[in-house]
XYZ file of N, CA and C in Angstrom:
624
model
N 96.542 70.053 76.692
C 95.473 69.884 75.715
C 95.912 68.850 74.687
N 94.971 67.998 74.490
C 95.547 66.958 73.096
C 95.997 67.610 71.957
N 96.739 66.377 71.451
C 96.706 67.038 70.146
C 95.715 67.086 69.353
N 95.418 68.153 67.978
C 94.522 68.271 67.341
C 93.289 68.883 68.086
N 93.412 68.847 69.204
C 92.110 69.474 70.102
C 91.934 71.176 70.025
N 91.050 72.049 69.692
C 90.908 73.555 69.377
C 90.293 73.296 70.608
N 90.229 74.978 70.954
C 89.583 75.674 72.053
C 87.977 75.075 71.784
N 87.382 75.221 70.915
C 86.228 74.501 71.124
C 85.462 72.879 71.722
N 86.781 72.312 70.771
C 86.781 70.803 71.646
C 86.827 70.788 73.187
N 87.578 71.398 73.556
C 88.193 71.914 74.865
C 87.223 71.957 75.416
N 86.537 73.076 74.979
C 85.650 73.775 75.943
C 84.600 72.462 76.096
N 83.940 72.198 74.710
C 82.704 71.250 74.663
C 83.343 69.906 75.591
N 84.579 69.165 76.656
C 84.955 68.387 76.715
C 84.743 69.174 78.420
N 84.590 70.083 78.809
C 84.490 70.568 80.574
C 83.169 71.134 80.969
N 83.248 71.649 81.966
C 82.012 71.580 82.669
C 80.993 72.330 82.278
N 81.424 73.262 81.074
C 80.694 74.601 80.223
C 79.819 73.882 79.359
N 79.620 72.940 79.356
C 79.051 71.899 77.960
C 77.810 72.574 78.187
N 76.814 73.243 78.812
C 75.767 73.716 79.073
C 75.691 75.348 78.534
N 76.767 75.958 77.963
C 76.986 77.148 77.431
C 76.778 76.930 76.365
N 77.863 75.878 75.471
C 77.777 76.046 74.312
C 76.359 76.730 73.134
N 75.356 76.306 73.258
C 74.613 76.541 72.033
C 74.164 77.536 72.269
N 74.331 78.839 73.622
C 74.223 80.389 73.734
C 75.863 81.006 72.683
N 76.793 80.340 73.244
C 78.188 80.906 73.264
C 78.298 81.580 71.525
N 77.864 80.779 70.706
C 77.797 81.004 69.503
C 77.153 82.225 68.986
N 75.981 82.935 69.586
C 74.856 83.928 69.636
C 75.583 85.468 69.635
N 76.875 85.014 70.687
C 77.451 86.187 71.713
C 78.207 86.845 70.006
N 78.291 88.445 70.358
C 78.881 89.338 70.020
C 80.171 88.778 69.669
N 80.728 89.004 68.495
C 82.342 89.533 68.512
C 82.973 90.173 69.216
N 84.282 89.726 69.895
C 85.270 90.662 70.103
C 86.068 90.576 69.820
N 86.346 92.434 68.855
C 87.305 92.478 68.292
C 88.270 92.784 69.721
N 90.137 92.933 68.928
C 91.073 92.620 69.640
C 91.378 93.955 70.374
N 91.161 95.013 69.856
C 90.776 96.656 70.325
C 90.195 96.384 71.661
N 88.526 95.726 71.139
C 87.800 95.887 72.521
C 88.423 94.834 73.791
N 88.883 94.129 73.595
C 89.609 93.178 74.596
C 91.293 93.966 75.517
N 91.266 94.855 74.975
C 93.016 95.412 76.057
C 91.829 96.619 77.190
N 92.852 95.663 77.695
C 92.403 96.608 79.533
C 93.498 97.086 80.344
N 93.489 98.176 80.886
C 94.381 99.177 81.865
C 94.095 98.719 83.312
N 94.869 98.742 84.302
C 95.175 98.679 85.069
C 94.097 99.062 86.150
N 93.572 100.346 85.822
C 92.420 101.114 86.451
C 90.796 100.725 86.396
N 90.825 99.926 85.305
C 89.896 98.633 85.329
C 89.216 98.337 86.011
N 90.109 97.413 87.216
C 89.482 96.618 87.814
C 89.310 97.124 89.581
N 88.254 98.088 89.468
C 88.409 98.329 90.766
C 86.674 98.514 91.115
N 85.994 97.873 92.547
C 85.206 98.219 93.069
C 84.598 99.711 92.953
N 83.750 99.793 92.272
C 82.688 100.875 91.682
C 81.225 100.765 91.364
N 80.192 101.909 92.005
C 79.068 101.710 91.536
C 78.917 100.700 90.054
N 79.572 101.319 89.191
C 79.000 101.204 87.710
C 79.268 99.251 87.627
N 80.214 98.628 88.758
C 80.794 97.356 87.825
C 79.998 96.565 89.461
N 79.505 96.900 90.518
C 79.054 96.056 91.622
C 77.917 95.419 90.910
N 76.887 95.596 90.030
C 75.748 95.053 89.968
C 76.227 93.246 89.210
N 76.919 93.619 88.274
C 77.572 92.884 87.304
C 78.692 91.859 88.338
N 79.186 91.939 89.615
C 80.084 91.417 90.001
C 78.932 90.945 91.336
N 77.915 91.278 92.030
C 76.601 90.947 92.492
C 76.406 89.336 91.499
N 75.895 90.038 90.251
C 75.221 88.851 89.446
C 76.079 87.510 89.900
N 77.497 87.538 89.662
C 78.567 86.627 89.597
C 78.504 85.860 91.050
N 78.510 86.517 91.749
C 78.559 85.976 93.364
C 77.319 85.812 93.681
N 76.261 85.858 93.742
C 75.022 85.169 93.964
C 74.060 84.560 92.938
N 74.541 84.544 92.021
C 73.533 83.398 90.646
C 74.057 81.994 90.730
N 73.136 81.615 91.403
C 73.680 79.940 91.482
C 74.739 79.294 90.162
N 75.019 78.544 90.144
C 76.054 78.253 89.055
C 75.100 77.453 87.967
N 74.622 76.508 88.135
C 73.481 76.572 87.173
C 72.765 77.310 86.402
N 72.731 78.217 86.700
C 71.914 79.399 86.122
C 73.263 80.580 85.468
N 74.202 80.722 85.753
C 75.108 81.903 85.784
C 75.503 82.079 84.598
N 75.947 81.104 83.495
C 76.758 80.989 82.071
C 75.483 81.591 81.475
N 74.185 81.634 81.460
C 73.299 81.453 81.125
C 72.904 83.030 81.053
N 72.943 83.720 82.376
C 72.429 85.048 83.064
C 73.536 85.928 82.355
N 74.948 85.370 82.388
C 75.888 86.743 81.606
C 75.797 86.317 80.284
N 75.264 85.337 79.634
C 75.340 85.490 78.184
C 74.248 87.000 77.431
N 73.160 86.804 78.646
C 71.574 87.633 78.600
C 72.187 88.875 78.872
N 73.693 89.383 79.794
C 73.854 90.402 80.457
C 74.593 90.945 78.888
N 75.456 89.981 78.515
C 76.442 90.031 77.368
C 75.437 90.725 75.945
N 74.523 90.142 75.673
C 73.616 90.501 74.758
C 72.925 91.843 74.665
N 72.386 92.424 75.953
C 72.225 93.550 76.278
C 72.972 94.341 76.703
N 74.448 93.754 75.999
C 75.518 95.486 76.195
C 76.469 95.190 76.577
N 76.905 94.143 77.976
C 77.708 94.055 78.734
C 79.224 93.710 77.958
N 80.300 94.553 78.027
C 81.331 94.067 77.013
C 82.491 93.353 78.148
N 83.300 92.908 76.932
C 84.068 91.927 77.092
C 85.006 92.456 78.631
N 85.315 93.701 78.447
C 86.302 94.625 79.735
C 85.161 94.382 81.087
N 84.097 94.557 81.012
C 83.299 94.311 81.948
C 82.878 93.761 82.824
N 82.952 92.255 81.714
C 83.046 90.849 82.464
C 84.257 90.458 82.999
N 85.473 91.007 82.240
C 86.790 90.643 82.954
C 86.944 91.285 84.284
N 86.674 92.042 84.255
C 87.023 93.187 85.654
C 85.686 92.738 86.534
N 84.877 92.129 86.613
C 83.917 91.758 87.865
C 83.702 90.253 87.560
N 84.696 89.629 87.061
C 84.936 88.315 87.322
C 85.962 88.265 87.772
N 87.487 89.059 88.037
C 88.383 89.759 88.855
C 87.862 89.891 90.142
N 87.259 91.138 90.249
C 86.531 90.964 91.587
C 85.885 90.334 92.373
N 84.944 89.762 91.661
C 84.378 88.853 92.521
C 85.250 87.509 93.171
N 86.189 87.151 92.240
C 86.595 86.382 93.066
C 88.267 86.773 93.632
N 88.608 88.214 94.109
C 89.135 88.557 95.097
C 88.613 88.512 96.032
N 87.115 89.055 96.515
C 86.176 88.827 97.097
C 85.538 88.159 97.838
N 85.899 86.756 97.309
C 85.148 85.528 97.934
C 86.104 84.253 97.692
N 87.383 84.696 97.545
C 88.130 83.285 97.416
C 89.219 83.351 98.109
N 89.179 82.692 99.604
C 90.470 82.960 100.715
C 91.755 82.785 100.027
N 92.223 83.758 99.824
C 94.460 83.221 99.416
C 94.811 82.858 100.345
N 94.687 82.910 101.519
C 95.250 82.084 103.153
C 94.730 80.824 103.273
N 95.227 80.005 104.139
C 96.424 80.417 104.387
C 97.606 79.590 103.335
N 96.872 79.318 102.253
C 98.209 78.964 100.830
C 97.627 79.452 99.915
N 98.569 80.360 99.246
C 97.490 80.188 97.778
C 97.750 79.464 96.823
N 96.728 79.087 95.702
C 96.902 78.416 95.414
C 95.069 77.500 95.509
N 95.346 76.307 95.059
C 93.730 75.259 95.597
C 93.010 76.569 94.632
N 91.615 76.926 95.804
C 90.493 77.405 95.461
C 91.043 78.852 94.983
N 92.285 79.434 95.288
C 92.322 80.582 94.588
C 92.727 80.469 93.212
N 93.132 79.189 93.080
C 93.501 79.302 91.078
C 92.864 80.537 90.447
N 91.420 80.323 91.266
C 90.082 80.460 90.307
C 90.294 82.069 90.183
N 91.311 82.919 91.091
C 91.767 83.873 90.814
C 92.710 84.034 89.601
N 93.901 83.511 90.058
C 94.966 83.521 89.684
C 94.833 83.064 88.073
N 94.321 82.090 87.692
C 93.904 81.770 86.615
C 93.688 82.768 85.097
N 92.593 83.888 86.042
C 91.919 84.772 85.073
C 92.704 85.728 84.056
N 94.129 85.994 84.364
C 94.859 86.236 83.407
C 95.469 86.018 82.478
N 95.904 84.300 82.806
C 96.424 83.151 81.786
C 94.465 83.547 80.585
N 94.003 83.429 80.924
C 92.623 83.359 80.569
C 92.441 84.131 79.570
N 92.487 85.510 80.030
C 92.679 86.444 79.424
C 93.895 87.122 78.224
N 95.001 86.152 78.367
C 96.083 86.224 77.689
C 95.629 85.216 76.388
N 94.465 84.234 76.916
C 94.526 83.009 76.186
C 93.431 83.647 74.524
N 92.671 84.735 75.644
C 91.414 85.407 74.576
C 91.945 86.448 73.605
N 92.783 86.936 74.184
C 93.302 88.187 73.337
C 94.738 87.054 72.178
N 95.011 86.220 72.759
C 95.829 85.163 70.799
C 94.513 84.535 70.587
N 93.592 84.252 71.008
C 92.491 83.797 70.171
C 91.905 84.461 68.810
N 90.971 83.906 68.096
C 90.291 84.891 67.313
C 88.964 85.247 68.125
N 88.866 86.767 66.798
C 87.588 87.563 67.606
C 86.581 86.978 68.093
N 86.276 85.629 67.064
C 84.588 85.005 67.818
C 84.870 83.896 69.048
N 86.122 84.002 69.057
C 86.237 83.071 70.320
C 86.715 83.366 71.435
N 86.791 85.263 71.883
C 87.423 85.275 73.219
C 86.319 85.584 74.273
N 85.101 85.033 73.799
C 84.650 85.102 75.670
C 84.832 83.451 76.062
N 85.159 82.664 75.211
C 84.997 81.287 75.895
C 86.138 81.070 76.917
N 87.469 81.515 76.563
C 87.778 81.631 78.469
C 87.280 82.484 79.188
N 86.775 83.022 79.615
C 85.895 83.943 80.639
C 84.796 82.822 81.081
N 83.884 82.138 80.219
C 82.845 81.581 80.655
C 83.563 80.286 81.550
N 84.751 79.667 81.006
C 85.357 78.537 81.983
C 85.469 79.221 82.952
N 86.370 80.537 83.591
C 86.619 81.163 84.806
C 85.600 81.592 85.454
N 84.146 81.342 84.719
C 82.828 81.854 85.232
C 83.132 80.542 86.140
N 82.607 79.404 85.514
C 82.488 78.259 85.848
C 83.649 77.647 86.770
N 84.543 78.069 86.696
C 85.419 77.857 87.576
C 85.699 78.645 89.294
N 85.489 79.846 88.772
C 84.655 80.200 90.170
C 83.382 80.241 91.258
N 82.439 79.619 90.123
C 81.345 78.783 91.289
C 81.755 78.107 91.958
N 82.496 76.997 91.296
C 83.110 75.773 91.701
C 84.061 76.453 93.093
N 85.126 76.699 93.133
C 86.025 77.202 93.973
C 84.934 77.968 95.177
N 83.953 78.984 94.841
C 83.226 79.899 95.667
C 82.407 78.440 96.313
N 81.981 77.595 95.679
C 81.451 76.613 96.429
C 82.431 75.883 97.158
N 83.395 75.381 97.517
C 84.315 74.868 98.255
C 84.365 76.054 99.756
N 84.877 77.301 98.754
C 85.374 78.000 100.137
C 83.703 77.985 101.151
N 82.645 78.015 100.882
C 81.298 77.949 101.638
C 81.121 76.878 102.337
N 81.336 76.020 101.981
C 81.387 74.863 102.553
C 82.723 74.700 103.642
N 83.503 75.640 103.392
C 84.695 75.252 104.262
C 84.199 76.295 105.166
N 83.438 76.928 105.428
C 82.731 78.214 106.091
C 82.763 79.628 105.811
N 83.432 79.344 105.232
C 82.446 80.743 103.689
C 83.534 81.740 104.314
N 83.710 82.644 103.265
C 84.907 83.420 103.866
C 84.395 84.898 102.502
N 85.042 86.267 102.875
C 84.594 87.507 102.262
C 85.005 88.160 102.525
N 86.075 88.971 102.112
C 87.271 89.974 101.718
C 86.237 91.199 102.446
N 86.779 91.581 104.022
C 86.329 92.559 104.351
C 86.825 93.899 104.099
N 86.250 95.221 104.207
C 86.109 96.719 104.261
C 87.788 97.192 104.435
N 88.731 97.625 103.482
C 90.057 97.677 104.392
C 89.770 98.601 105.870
N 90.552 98.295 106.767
C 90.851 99.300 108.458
C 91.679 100.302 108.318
N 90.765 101.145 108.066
C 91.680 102.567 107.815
C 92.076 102.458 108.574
N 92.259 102.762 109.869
C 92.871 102.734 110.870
C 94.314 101.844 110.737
N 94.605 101.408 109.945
C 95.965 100.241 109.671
C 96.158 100.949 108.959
N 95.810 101.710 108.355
C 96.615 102.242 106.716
C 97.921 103.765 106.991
N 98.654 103.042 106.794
C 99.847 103.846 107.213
C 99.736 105.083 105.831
N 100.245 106.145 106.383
C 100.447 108.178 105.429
C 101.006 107.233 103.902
N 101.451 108.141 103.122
C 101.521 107.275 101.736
C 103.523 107.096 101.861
N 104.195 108.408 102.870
C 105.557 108.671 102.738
C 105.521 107.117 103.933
N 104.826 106.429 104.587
C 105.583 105.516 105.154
C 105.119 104.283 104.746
N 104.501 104.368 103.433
C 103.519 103.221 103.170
C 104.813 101.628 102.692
N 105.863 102.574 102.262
C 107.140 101.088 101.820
C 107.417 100.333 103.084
N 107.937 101.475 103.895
C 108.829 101.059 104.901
C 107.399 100.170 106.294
N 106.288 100.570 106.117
C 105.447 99.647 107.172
C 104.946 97.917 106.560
N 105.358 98.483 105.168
C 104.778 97.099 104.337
C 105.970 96.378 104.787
N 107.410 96.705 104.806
C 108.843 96.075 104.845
C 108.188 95.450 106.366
N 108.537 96.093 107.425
C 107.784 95.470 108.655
C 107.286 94.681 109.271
N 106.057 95.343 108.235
C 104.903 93.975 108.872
C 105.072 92.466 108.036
N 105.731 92.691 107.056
C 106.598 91.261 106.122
C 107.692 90.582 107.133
N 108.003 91.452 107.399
C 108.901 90.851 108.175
C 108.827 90.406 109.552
N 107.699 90.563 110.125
C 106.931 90.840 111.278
C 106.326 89.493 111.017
N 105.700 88.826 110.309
C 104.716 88.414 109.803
C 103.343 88.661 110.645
N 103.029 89.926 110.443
C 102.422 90.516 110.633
C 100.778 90.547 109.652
N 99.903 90.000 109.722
C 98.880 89.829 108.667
C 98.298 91.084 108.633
N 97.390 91.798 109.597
C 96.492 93.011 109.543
C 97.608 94.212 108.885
N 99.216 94.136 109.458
C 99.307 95.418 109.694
C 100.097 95.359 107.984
N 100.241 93.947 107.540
C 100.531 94.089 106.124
C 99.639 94.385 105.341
N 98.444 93.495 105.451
C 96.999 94.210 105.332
C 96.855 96.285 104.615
N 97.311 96.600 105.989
C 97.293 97.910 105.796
C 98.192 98.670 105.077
N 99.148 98.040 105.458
C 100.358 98.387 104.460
C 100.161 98.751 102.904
N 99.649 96.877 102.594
C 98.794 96.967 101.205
C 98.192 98.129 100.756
N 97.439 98.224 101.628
C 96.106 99.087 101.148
C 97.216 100.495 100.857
N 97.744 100.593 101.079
C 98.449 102.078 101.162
C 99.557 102.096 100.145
N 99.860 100.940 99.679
C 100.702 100.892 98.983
C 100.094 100.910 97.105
N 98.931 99.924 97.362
C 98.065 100.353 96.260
C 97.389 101.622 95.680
N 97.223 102.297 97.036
C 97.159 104.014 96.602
C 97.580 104.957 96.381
N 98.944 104.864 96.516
C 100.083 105.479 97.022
C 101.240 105.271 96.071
N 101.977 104.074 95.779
C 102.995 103.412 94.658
C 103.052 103.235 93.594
N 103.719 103.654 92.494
C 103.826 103.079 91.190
C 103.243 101.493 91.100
N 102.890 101.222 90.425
C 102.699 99.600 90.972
C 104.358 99.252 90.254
N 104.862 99.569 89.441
C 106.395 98.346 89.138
C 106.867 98.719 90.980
N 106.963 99.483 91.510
C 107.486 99.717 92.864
C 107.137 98.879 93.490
N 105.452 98.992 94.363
C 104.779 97.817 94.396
C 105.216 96.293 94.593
N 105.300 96.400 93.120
C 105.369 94.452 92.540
C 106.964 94.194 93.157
N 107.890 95.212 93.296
C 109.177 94.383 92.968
C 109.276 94.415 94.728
N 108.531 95.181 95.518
C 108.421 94.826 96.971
C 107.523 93.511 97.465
N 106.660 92.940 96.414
C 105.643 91.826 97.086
C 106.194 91.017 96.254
N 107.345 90.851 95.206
C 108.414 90.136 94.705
C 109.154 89.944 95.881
N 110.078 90.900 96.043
C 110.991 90.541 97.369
C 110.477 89.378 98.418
N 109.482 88.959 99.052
C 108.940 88.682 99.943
C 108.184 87.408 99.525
N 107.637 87.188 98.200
C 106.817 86.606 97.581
C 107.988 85.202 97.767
N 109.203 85.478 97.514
C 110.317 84.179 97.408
C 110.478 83.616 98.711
N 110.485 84.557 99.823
C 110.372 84.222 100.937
C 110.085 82.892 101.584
N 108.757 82.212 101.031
C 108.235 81.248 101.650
C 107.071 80.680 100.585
N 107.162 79.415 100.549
C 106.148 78.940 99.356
C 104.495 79.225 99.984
N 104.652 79.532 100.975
C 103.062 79.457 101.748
C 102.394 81.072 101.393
N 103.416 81.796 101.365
C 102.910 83.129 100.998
C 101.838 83.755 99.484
């Protein structure tokens, strides 16, 4: 970022320039309402409609539709966690991540960036990661569209063998049956346990 440049310059200088004169309208958030738990961000009746909106509102229209969603209630935890999802959802990590998944990976720098912000200025990273995941969701469509299917129970190893099948199929390079592994390990593991096993592996290979 230049020097002398604030988050507003910023923003008014990228592709959001079409937000601005809603962005100002939006609610405060205080720094209370901005900390989120872990348990958050997970596929649920209450957060699909809101993570729907995100993945099918053309991008033209979208900064526009959650400011309207934002106004009538929708808080700051809300939008983070089904702008999370949605683009787990619809943004291939294979076979590098990295490219079009920034638009994942991103959303926490994002979110780190809103919570040292002040109160009237932390949805404006969210609305770039809005905007940044059209963009990316439009690439992967064009590359032939891709969508985080149903996990296969049937892959999902008991919870007492859920370490040792994840070790395996890592080592296997094994995609489905790590796949399943995952899934079992997310239900099943402390996540520091977890992390310091998809650490192990993560060094492995820059493609991973």
């Amino acid at each position: 970022m230049a020097e002398g440049m604030d988050r507003r310059d910023f923003l008014a200088s990228s592709a959001v320039v079409p937000a601005l004169p809603f962005l100002g309208q939006l609610p405060v958030v205080a720094a209370q309402e901005a900390q989120v738990q872990p348990q958050l961000v997970r596929f649920e009746d209450g957060i699909e409609p809101l993570v729907r909106l995100i993945e099918e509102t053309p991008a033209e229209r979208l900064l526009e539709e959650v400011a309207r969603r934002i106004k009538k209630g929708t808080s700051y935890r809300q939008l983070l966690a089904a702008l999370f999802l949605a683009g787990v959802r619809n943004i291939p990590p294979r076979p590098n991540v990295g490219f079009k998944f920034h638009a994942v990976l991103v959303i926490h720098s994002a979110h780190q960036a809103a919570l040292a912000g002040p109160d009237r200025d932390r949805w404006l990273p969210l609305f770039w990661c809005l905007d940044y995941f059209k963009r990316a969701q439009g690439q992967a469509i064009r590359e032939g569209g891709w969508r985080m299917k149903p996990v296969a129970e049937g892959r999902v190893p008991a919870a007492e063998q859920a370490q040792t099948a994840f070790r395996e199929a890592m080592t296997r390079w094994d995609e489905e049956a790590a796949d399943g592994a995952a899934a079992a390990l997310a239900r099943h593991v402390p996540v520091h346990e977890a992390f310091e096993l998809f650490a192990h592996f993560a060094a492995r290979d820059f493609r991973d």
